[in-house]
mmCIF file of C-alpha atoms in Angstrom:
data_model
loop_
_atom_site.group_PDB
_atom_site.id
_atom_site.type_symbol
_atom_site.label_atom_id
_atom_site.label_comp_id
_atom_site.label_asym_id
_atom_site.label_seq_id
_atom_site.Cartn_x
_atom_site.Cartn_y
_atom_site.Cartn_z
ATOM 1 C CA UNK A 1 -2.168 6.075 -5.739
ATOM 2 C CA UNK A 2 -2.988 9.786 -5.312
ATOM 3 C CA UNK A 3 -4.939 11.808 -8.231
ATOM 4 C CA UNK A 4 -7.723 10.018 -9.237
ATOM 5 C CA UNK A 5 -10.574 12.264 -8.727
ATOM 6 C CA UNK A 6 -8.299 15.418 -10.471
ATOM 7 C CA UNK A 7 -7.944 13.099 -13.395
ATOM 8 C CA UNK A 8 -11.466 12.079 -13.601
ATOM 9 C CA UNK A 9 -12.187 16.328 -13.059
ATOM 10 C CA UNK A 10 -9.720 17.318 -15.259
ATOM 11 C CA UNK A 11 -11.482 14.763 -18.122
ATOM 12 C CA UNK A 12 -15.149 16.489 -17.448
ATOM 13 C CA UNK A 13 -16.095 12.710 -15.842
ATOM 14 C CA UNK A 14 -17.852 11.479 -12.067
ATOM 15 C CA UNK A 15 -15.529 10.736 -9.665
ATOM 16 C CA UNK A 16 -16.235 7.502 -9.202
ATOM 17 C CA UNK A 17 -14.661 7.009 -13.161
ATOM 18 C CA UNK A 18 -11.210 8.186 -12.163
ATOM 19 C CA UNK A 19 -11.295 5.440 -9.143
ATOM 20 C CA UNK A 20 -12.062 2.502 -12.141
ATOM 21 C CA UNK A 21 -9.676 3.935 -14.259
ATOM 22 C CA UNK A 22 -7.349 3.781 -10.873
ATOM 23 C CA UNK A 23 -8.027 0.189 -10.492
ATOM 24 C CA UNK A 24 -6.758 -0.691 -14.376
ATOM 25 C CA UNK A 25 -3.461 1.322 -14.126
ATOM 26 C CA UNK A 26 -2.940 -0.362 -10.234
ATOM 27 C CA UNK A 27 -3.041 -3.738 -12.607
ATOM 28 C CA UNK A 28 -0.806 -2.774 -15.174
ATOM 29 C CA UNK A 29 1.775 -1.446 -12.506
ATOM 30 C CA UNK A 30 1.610 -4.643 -10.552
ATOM 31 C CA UNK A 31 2.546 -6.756 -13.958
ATOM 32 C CA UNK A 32 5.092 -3.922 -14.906
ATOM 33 C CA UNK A 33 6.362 -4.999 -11.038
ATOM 34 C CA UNK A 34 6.368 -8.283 -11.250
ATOM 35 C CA UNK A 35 8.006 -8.606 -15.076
ATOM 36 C CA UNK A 36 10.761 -6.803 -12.875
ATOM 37 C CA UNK A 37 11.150 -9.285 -9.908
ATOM 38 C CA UNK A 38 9.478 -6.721 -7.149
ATOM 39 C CA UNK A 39 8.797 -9.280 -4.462
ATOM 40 C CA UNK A 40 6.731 -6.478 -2.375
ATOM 41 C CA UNK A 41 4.483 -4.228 -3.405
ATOM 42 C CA UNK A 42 2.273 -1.806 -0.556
ATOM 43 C CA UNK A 43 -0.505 0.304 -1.863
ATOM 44 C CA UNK A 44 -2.466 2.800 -0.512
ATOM 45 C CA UNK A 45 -6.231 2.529 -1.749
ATOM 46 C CA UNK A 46 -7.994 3.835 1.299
ATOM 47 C CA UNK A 47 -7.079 6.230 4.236
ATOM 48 C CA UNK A 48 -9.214 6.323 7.630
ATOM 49 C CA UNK A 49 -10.015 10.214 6.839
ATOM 50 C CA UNK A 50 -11.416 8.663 3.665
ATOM 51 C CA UNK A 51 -14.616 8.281 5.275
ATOM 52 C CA UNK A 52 -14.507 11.961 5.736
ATOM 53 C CA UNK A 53 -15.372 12.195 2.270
ATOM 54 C CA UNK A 54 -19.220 12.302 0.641
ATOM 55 C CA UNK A 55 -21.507 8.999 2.028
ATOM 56 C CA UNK A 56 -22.122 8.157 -2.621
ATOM 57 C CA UNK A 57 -17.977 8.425 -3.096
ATOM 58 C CA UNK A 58 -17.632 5.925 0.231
ATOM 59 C CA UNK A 59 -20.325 4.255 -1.567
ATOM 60 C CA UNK A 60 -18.524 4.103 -4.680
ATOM 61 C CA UNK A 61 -15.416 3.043 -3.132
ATOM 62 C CA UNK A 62 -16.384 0.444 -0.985
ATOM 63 C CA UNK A 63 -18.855 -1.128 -4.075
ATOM 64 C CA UNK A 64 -15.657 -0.885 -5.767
ATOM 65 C CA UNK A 65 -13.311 -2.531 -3.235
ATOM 66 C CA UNK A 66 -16.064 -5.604 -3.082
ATOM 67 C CA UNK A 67 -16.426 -6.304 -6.654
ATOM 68 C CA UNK A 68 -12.297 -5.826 -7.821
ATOM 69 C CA UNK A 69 -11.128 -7.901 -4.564
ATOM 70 C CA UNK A 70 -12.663 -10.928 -5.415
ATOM 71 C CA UNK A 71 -11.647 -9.625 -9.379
ATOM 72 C CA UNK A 72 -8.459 -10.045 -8.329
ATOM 73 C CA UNK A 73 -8.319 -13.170 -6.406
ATOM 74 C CA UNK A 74 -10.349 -15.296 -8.617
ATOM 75 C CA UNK A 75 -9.395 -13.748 -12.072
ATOM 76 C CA UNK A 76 -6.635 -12.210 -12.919
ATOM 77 C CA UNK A 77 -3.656 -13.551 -14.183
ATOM 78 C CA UNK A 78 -1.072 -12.149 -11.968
ATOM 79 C CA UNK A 79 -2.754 -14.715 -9.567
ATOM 80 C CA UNK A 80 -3.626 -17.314 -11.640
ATOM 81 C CA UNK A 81 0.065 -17.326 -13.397
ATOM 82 C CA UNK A 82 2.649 -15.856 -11.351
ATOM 83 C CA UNK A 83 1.052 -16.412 -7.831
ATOM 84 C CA UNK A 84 0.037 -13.113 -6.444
ATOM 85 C CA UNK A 85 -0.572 -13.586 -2.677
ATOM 86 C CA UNK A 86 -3.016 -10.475 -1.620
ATOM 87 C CA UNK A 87 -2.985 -8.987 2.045
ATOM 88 C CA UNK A 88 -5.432 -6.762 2.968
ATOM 89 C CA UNK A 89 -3.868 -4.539 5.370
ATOM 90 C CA UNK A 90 -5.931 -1.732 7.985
ATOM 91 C CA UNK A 91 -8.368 -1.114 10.322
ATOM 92 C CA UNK A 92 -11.072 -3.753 8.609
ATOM 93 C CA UNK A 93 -13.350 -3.102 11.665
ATOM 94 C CA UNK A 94 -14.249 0.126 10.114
ATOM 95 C CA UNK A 95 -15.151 -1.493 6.484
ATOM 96 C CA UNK A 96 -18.909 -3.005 6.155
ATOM 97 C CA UNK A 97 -19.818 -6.835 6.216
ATOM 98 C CA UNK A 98 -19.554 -7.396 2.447
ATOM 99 C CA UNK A 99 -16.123 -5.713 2.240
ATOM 100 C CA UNK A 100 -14.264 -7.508 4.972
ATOM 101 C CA UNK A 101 -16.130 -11.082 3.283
ATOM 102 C CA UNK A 102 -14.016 -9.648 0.387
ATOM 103 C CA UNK A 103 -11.013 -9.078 2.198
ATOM 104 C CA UNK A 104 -11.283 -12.086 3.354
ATOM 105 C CA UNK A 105 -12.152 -14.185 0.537
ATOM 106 C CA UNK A 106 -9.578 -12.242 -1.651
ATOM 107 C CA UNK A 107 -6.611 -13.856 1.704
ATOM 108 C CA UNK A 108 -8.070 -17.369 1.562
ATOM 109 C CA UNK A 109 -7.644 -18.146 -1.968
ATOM 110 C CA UNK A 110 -4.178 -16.591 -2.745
ATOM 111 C CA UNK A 111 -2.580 -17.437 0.660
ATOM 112 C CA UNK A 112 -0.555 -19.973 -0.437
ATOM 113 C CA UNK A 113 0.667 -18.360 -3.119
ATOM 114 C CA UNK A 114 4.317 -17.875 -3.623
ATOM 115 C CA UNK A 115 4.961 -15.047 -6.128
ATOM 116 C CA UNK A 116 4.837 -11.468 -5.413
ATOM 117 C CA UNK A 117 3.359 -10.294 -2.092
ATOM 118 C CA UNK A 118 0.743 -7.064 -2.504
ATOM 119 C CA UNK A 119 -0.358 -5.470 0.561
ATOM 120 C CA UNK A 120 -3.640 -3.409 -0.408
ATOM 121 C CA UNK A 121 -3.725 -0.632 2.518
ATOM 122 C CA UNK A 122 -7.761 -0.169 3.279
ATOM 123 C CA UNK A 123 -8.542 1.185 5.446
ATOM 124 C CA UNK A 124 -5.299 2.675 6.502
ATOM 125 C CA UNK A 125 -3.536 5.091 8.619
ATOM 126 C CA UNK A 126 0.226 4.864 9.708
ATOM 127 C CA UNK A 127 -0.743 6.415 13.049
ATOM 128 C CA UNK A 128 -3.700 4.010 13.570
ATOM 129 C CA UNK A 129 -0.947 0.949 12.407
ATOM 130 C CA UNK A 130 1.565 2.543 15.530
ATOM 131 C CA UNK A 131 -0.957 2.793 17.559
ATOM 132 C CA UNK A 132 -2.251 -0.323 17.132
ATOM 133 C CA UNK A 133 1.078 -1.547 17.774
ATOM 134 C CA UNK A 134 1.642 -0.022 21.118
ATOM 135 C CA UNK A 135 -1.769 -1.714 22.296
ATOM 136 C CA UNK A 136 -0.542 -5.157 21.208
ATOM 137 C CA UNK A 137 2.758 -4.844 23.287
ATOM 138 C CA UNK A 138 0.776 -3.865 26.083
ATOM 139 C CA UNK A 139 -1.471 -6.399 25.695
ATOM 140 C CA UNK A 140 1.264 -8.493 25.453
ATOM 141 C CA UNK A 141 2.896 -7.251 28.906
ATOM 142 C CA UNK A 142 -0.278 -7.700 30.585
ATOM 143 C CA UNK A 143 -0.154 -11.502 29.001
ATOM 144 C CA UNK A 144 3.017 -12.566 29.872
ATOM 145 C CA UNK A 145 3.803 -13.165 26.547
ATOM 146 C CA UNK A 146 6.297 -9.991 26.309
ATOM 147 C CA UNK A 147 8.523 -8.962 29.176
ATOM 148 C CA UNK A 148 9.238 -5.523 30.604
ATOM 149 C CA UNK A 149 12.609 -5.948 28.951
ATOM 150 C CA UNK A 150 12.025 -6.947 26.116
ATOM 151 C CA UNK A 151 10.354 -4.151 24.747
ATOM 152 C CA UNK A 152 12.541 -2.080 22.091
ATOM 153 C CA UNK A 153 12.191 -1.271 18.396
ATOM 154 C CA UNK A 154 11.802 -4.542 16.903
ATOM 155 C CA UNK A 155 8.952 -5.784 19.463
ATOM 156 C CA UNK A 156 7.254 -2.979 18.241
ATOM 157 C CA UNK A 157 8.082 -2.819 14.577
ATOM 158 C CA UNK A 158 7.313 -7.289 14.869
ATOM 159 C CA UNK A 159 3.444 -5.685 15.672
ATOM 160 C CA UNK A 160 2.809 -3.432 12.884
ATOM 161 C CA UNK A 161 0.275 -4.779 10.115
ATOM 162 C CA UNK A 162 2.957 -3.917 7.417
ATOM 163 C CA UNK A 163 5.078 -6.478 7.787
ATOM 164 C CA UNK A 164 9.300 -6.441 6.769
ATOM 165 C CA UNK A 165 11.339 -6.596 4.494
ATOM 166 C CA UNK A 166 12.422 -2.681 4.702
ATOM 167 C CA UNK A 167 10.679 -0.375 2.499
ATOM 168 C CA UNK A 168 13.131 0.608 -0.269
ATOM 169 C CA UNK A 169 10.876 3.191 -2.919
ATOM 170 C CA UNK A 170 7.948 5.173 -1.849
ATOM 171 C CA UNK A 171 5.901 6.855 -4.248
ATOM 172 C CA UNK A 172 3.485 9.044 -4.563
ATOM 173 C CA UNK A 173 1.578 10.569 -7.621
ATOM 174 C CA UNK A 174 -0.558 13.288 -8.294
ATOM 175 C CA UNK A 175 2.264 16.120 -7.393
ATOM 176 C CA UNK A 176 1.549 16.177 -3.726
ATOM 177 C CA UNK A 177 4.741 16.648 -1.596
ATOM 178 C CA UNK A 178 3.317 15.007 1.922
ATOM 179 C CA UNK A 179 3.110 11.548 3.018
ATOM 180 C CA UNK A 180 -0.623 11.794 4.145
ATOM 181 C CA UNK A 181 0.111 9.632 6.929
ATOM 182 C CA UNK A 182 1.092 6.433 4.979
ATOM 183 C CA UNK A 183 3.829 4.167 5.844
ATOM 184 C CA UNK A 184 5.074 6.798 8.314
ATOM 185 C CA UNK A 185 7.054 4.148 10.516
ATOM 186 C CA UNK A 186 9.217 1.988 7.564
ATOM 187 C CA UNK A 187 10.027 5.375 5.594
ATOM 188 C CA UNK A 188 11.897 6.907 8.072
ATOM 189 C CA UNK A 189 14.526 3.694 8.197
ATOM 190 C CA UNK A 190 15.932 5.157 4.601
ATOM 191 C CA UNK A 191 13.247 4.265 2.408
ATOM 192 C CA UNK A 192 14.037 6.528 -1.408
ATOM 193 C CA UNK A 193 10.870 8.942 -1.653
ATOM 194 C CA UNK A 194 9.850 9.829 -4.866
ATOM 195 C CA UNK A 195 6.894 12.825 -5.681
ATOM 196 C CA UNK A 196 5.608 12.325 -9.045
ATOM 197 C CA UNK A 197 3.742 15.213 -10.573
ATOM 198 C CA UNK A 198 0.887 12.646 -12.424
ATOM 199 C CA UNK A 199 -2.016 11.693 -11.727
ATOM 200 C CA UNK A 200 -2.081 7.773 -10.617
ATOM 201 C CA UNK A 201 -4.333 6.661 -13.831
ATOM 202 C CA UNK A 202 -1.546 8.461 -16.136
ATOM 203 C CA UNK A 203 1.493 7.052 -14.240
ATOM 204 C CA UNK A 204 3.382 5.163 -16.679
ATOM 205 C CA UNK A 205 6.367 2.640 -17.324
ATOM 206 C CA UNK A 206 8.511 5.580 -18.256
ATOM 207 C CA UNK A 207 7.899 6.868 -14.774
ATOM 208 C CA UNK A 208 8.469 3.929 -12.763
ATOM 209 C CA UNK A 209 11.816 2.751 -14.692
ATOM 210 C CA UNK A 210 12.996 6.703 -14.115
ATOM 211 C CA UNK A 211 12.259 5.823 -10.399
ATOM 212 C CA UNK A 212 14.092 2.335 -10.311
ATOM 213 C CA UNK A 213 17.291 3.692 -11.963
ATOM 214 C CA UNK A 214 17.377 6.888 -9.811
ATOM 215 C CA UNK A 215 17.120 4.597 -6.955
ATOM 216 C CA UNK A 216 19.973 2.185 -8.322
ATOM 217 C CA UNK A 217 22.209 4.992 -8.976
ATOM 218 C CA UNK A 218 21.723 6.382 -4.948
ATOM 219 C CA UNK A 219 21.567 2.535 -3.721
ATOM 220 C CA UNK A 220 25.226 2.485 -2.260
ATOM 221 C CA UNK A 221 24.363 5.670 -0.422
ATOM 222 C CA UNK A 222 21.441 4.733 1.022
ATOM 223 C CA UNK A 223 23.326 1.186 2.187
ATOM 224 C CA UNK A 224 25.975 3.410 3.915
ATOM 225 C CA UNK A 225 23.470 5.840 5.524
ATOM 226 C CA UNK A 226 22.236 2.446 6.730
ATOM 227 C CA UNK A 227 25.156 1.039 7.732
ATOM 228 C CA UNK A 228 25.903 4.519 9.899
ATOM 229 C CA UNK A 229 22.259 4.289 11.604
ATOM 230 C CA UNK A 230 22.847 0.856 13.264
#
């Protein structure tokens, strides 16, 4: 969800308006994905280096994150009529009191929904979720619980806070050709990339059902590029 600030820039407004206006299009995507049976849907709304950035935009963001978590969770109607379940998905030690209450909050009450998963990545690196990873199978070693042997690609892949199935579209907006250290792991198992040149806030229904029948149209090639990998 890359290009909020440019659009907020580019329309003479604060930052912090080109995050809200973020937050609105994030909700119409997630009800264009669900009118189209998406099951899973990861976004990224926060990277580690984030914090990098001015101590009022933090501010903003994590005032932001608070207040539209527990939004989400108690009112909006993904949730309350097609089931939502939220995951909050990171390194939450690094987010204050209030916003891991949020996270938290925003788990409880939609985790036994059945609908459409959404993994909201925040705080989140994909080198901080490996890493991570590798910690927990040692851990696991030193436990008992995991055997010398038994370590391969799927103990560590069974560790990482994304969980499965395999990630079939990434996309990024804002006309940025990188990955910015998102998702670094499940893309390289033959997920479709897309680079959008938009801004997040203008991304629109045109864009992702361009996306969706690109990715139809390459499907069988991607399954046999699979299928060869194994």
């Amino acid at each position: 969800m890359d290009g909020n600030r440019r659009y907020a820039r580019k329309r003479q407004r604060v930052a912090s308006s080109g995050h809200v206006s973020g937050f609105y299009r994030l909700a119409k995507v997630l009800e264009w994905c669900n009118d189209l049976g998406v099951g899973n849907v990861s976004v990224f709304a926060f990277a580690i280096n984030n914090f990098n950035r001015t101590p009022e935009e933090v501010k903003t963001l994590m005032d932001l994150a608070e207040s539209k978590l527990r939004e989400l969770a108690e009112k909006s109607d993904l949730v309350q009529r097609h089931g939502v379940r939220i995951c909050v998905i990171g390194n939450r030690s690094l987010l204050s009191q209030g916003v891991q209450e949020a996270a938290e909050f925003a788990e409880q009450k939609t985790m036994h929904n059945r609908g459409m998963r959404l993994n909201i990545c925040f705080p989140y690196s994909a080198t901080d979720e490996i890493s991570s990873a590798i910690r927990k199978v040692v851990e696991d070693v030193d436990t008992g619980k995991l055997q010398h042997a038994e370590i391969d690609e799927k103990a560590l892949e069974s560790r990482l806070q994304i969980p499965g199935p395999d990630l079939d579209i990434l996309v990024r907006t804002s006309g940025q050709i990188r990955f910015s250290n998102y998702m670094l792991w499940q893309s390289v198992k033959m997920a479709y990339i897309r680079f959008v040149d938009v801004f997040w806030p203008d991304f629109s229904f045109f864009h992702m059902i361009c996306i969706l029948i690109s990715w139809q149209l390459a499907y069988n090639d991607i399954q046999r590029r699979k299928q060869l990998r194994k």
